[in-house]
Coordinates of C-alpha atoms and ligand atoms in Angstrom, one line a residue:
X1120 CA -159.6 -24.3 66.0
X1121 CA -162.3 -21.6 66.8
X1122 CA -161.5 -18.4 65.6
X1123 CA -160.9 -15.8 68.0
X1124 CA -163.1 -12.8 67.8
X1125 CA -161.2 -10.5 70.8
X1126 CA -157.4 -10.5 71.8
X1127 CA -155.6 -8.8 74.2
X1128 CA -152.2 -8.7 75.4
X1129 CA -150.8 -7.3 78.8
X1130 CA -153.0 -4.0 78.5
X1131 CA -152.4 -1.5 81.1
X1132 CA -154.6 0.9 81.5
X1133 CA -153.2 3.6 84.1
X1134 CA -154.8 6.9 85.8
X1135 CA -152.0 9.9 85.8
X1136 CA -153.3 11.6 89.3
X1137 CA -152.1 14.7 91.2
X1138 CA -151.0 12.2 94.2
X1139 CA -149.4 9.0 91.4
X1140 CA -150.3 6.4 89.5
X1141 CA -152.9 4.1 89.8
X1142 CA -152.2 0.7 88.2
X1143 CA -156.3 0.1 87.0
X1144 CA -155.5 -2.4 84.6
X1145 CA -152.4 -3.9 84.9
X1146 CA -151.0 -6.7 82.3
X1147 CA -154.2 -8.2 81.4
X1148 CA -154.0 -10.9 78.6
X1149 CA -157.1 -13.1 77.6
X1150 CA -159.2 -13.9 74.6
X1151 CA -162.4 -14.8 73.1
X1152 CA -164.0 -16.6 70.6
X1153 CA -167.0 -15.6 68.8
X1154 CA -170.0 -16.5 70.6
X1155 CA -168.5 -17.5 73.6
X1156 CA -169.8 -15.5 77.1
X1157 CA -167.2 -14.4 79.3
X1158 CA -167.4 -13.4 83.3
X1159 CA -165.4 -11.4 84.4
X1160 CA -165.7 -10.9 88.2
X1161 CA -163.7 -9.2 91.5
X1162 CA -164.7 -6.5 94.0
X1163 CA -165.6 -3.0 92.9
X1164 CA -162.4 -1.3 92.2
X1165 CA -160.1 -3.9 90.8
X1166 CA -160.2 -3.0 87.5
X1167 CA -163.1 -4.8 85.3
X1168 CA -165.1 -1.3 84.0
X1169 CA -161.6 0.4 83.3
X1170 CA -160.1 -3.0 81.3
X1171 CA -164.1 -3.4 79.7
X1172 CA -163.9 0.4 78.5
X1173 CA -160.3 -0.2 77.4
X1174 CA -161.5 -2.7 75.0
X1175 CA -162.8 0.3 72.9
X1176 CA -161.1 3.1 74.4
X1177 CA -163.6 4.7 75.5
X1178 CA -161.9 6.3 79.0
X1179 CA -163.9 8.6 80.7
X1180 CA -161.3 10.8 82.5
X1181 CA -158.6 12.4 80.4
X1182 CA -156.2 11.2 83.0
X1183 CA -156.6 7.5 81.8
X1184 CA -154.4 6.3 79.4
X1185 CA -153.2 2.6 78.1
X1186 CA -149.8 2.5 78.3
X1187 CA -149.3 -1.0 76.7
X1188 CA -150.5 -4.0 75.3
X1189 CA -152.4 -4.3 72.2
X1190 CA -156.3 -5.1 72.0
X1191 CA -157.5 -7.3 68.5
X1192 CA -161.0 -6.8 67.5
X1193 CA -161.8 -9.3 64.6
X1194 CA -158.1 -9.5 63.5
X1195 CA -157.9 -5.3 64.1
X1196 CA -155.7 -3.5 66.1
X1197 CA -157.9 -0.9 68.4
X1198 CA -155.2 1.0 68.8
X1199 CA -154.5 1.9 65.0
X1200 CA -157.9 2.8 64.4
X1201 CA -158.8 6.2 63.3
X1202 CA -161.3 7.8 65.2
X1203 CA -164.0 8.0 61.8
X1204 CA -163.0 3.9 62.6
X1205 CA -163.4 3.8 66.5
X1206 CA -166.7 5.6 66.0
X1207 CA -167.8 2.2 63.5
X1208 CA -166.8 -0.1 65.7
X1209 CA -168.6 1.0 68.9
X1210 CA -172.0 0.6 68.4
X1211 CA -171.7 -1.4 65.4
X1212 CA -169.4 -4.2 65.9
X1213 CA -169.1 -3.8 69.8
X1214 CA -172.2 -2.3 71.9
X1215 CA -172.0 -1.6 75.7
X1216 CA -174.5 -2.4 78.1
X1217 CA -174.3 0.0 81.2
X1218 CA -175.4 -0.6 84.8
X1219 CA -177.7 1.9 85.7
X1220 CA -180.2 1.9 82.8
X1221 CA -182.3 5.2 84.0
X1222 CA -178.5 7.1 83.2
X1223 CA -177.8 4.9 80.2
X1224 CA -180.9 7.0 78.4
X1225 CA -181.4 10.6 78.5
X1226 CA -184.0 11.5 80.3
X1227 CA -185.5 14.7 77.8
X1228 CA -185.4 12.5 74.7
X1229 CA -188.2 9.9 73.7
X1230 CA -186.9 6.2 73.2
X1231 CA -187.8 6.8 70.0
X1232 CA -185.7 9.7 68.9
X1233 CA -182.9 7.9 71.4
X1234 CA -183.1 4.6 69.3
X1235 CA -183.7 6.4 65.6
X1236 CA -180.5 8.0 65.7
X1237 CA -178.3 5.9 67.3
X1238 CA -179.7 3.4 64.3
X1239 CA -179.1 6.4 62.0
X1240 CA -175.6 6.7 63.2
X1241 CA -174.4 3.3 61.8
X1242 CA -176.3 2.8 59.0
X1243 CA -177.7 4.5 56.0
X1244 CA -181.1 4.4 56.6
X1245 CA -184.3 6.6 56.0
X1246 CA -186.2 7.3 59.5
X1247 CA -189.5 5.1 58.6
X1248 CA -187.6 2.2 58.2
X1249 CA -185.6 3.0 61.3
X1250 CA -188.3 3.1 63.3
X1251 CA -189.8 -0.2 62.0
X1252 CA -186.0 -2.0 62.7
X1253 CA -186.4 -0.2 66.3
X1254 CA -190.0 -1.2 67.3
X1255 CA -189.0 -5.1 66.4
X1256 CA -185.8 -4.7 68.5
X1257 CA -188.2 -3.7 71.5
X1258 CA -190.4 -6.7 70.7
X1259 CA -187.3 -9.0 70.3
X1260 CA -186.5 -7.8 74.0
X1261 CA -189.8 -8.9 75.3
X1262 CA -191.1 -5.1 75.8
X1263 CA -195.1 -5.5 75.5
X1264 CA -197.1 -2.7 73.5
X1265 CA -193.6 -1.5 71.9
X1266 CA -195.1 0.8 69.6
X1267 CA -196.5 2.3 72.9
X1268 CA -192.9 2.0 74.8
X1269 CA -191.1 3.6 71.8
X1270 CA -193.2 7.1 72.2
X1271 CA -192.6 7.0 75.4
X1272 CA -190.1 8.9 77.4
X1273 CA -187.6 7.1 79.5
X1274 CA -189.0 8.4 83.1
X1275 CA -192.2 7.0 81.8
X1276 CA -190.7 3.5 82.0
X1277 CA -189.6 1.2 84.6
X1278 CA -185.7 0.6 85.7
X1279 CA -186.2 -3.1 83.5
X1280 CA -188.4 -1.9 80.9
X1281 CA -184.9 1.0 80.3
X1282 CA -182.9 -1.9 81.0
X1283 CA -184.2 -3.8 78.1
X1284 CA -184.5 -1.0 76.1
X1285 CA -180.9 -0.2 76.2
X1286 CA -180.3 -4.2 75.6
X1287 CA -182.5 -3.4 72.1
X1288 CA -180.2 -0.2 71.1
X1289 CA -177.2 -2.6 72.0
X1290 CA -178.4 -5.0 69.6
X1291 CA -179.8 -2.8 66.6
X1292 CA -176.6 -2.9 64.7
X1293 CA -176.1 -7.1 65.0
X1294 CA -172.8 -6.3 67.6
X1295 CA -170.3 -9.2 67.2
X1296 CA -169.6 -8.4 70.6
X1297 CA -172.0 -6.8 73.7
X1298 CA -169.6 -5.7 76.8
X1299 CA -172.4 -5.4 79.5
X1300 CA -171.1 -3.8 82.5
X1301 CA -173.2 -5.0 85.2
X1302 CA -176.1 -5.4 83.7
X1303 CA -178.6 -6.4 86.2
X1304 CA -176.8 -4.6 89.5
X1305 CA -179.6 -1.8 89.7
X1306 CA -182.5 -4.0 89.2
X1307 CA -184.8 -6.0 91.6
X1308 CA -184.2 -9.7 91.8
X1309 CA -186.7 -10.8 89.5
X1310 CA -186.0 -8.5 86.9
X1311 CA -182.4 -9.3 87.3
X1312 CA -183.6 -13.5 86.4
X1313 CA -185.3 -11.7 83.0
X1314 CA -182.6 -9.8 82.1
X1315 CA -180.0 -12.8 82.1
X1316 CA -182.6 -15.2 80.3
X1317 CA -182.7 -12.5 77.7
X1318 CA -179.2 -12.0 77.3
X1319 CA -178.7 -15.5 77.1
X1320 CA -181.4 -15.7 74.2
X1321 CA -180.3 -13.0 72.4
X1322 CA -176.9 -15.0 72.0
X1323 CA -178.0 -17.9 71.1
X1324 CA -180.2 -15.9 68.5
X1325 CA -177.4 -13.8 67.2
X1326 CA -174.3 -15.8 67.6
X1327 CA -173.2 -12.9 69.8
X1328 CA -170.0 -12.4 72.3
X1329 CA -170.9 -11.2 75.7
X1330 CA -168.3 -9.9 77.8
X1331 CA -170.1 -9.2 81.1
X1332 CA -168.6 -7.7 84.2
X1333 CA -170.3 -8.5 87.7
X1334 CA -169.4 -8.8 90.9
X1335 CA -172.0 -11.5 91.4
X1336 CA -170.7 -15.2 91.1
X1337 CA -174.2 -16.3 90.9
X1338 CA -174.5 -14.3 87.5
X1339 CA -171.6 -15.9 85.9
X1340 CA -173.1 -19.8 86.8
X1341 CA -176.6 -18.8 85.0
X1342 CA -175.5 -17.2 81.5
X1343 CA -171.0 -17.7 81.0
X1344 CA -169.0 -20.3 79.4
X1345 CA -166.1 -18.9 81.1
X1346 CA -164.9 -16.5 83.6
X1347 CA -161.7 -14.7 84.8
X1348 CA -161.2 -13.5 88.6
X1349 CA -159.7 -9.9 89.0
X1350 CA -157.9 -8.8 91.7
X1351 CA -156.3 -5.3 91.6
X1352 CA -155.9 -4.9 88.0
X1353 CA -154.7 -8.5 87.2
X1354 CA -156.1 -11.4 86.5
X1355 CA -155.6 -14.3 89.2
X1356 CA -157.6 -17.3 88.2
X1357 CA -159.5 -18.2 84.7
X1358 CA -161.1 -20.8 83.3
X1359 CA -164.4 -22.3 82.5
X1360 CA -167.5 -22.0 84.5
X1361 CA -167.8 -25.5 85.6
X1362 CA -164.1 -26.0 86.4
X1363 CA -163.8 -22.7 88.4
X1364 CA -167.1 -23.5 90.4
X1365 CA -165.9 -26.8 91.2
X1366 CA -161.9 -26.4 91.5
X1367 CA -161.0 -22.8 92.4
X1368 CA -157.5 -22.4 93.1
X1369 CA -156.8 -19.1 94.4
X1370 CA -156.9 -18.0 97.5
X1371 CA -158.6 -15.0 96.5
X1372 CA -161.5 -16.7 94.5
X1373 CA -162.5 -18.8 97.4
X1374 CA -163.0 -15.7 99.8
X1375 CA -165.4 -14.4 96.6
X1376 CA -167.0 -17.9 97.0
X1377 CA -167.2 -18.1 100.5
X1378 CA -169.0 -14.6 100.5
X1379 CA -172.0 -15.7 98.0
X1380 CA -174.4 -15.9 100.6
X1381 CA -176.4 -19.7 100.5
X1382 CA -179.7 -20.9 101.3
X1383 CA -177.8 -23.2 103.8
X1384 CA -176.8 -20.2 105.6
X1385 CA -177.8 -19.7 109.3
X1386 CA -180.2 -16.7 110.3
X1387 CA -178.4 -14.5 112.4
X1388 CA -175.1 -15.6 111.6
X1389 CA -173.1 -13.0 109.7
X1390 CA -171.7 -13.2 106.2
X1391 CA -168.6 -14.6 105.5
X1392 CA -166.0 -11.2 103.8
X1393 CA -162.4 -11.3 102.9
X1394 CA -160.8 -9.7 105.6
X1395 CA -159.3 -6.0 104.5
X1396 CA -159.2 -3.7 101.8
X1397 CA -158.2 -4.1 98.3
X1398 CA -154.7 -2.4 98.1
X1399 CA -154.3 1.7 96.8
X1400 CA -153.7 1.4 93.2
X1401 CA -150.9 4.0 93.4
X1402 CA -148.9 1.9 95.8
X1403 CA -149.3 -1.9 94.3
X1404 CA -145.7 -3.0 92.9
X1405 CA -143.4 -5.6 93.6
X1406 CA -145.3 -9.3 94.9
X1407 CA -148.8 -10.5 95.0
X1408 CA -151.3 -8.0 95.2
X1409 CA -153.2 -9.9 97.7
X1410 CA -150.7 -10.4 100.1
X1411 CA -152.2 -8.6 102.9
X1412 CA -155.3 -10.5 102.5
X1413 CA -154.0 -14.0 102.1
X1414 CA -153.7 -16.0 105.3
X1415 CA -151.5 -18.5 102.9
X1416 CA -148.6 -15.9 102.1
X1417 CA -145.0 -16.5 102.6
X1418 CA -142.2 -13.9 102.1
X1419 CA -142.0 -14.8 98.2
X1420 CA -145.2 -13.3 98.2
X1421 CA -143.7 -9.8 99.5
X1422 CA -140.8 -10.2 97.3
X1423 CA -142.1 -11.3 93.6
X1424 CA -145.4 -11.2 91.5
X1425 CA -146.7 -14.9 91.4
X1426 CA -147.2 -15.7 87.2
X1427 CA -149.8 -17.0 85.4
X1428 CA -149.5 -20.8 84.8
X1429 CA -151.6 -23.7 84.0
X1430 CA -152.7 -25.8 86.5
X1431 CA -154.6 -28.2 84.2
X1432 CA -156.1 -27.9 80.8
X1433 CA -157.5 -24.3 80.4
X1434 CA -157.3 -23.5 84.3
X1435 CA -155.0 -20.8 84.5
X1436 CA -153.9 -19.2 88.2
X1437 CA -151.2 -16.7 89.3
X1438 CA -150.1 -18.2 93.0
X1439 CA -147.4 -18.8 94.0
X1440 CA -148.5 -21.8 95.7
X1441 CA -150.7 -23.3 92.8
X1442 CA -149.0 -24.9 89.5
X1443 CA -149.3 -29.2 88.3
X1444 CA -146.8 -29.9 90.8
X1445 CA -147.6 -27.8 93.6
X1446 CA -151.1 -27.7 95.6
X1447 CA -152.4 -25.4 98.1
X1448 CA -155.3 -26.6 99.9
X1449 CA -158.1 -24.2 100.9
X1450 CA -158.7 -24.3 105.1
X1451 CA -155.3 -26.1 105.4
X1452 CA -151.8 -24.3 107.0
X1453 CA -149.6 -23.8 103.5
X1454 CA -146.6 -26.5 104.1
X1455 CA -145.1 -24.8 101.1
X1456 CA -141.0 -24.1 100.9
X1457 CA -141.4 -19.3 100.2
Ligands
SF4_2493 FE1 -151.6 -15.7 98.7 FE2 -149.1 -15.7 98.0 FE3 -150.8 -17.0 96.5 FE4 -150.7 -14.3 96.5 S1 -149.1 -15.7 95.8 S2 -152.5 -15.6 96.6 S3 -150.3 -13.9 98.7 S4 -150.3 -17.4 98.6

């Protein structure tokens, strides 16, 4: 059995606000082995960049707090970690990737100061040979001239040239695991292609995890073995790439399919959306969270929160309306008893 690397149980990650309590993460449970690549995909909002940063508790606002669950890094319980212990493990065992790579580095620092101490920080090392480690991480990320690029100021550099310099710091300390929250959303296209590739090498090189957050499907078919839907601070559908691609179950998944726009698509013709807004975190309770979206629901739907369960071997959905015995069919009126 492959050993797994990252386990977490029905975390819940909440935001204590003036006006309630928004439900960001709500019951999450999944794992990962080492070396596997994980998607983890859903609108903006629904809780992938607040479950991601609960992973090392590393919440922004001091109104965020995980109320429950546990998260297991490498047989470790996060949560029992000193913070001389949290301090080790980001950076060293577990790097982040952010999405806006000019933000990610400060602007007043050279790259080389920037990637010297961050070096310095996990290891015990003198800065000459620092700088050596850091000039072959910026070669490893395909930078060209990197002795150049390292005396250079981040402003100097281009949004890709700080994105894969912030890829190099992420991977200066051998992470066992990179959480890259959407990587490639602030760059062009192309650079968005190179960025992937390189993640993907890097892995393959290192043996590393990659947990990435997107909201792009597309990105999850190029680099992840498997990926998990989110909707509103749960889970709805996981399972591996080429099953989800080519089996989705839930409702909510196939309006985030249906919306990838496709080279088949006519000109003119507007893109397909999921009709509505996800639902105010404050006020989600009782039933499925995507009731007022779902042109399948039924009054169970109002009335209780649909459970996870497996629908075939590793393809795990929480509808009502979706189990081994019971089949909703995309497009089709749901004949189901609710
Ligand atoms: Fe739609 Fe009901 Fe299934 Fe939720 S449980 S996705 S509302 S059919």
């Amino acid at each position: 059995m492959e050993e797994k690397l990252l386990e977490i149980n029905g975390l819940r990650t909440y935001f204590f606000t003036k006006s309630g309590v928004a439900k960001a993460v709500d019951g999450v449970s999944f794992d990962m082995t080492q070396g596997e690549t994980l998607g983890v995909v859903g609108e903006s909002g629904c809780g992938k960049s607040v479950m991601s940063a609960s992973i090392i508790r590393l919440l922004a606002s001091k109104s965020g707090k995980i109320v429950d669950g546990t998260v297991t890094f490498n047989g470790t319980d996060v949560s029992k970690l000193s913070r001389e212990e949290l301090r080790k493990l980001r950076g060293s065992d577990v790097a982040m990737i952010f999405q806006d790579p000019m933000t990610t580095l400060d602007p007043v620092f050279k790259v080389s100061d920037q990637m010297i101490e961050m070096l310095q920080a996990h290891r015990n090392i003198d800065r000459k040979t620092a700088a050596k480690e850091c000039i072959q991480a910026l070669a490893d990320v395909g930078i060209p001239d990197p002795h150049k690029r390292f005396d250079s100021y981040p402003f100097e550099l281009s949004g890709g040239m700080c994105q894969r310099v912030a890829i190099a710091m992420a991977i200066l300390a051998r992470p066992k695991l990179i959480i890259a929250d959407e990587p490639t959303t602030a760059l062009d296209v192309t650079m968005q292609a190179q960025i992937l590739k390189l993640l993907k090498e890097l892995q393959e090189k290192y043996g590393t995890s990659i947990l990435i957050i997107t909201h792009n499907l597309g990105v999850v078919w190029q680099i992840c073995d498997n990926v998990m839907v989110m909707y509103a601070g749960k889970v709805v559908e996981k399972a591996n790439v080429r099953e989800l691609y080519s089996n989705p179950k839930h409702p909510y998944t196939w309006g985030l399919m249906d919306s990838m726009p496709s080279l088949n698509d006519t000109p003119k013709e507007p893109l397909s959306t999921i009709d509505g807004i996800p639902p105010d975190l404050r006020l989600v309770g009782k039933g499925c969270n995507f009731r007022a979206r779902c042109r399948y629901a039924k009054q169970c739907c109002e009335d209780t929160e649909p459970e996870m369960v497996e629908v075939c071997d590793g393809h795990f959905v929480a509808c009502h309306f979706q189990s081994r015995t019971t089949n909703l069919v995309k497009g089709e009126e749901n004949r189901n008893d609710g």
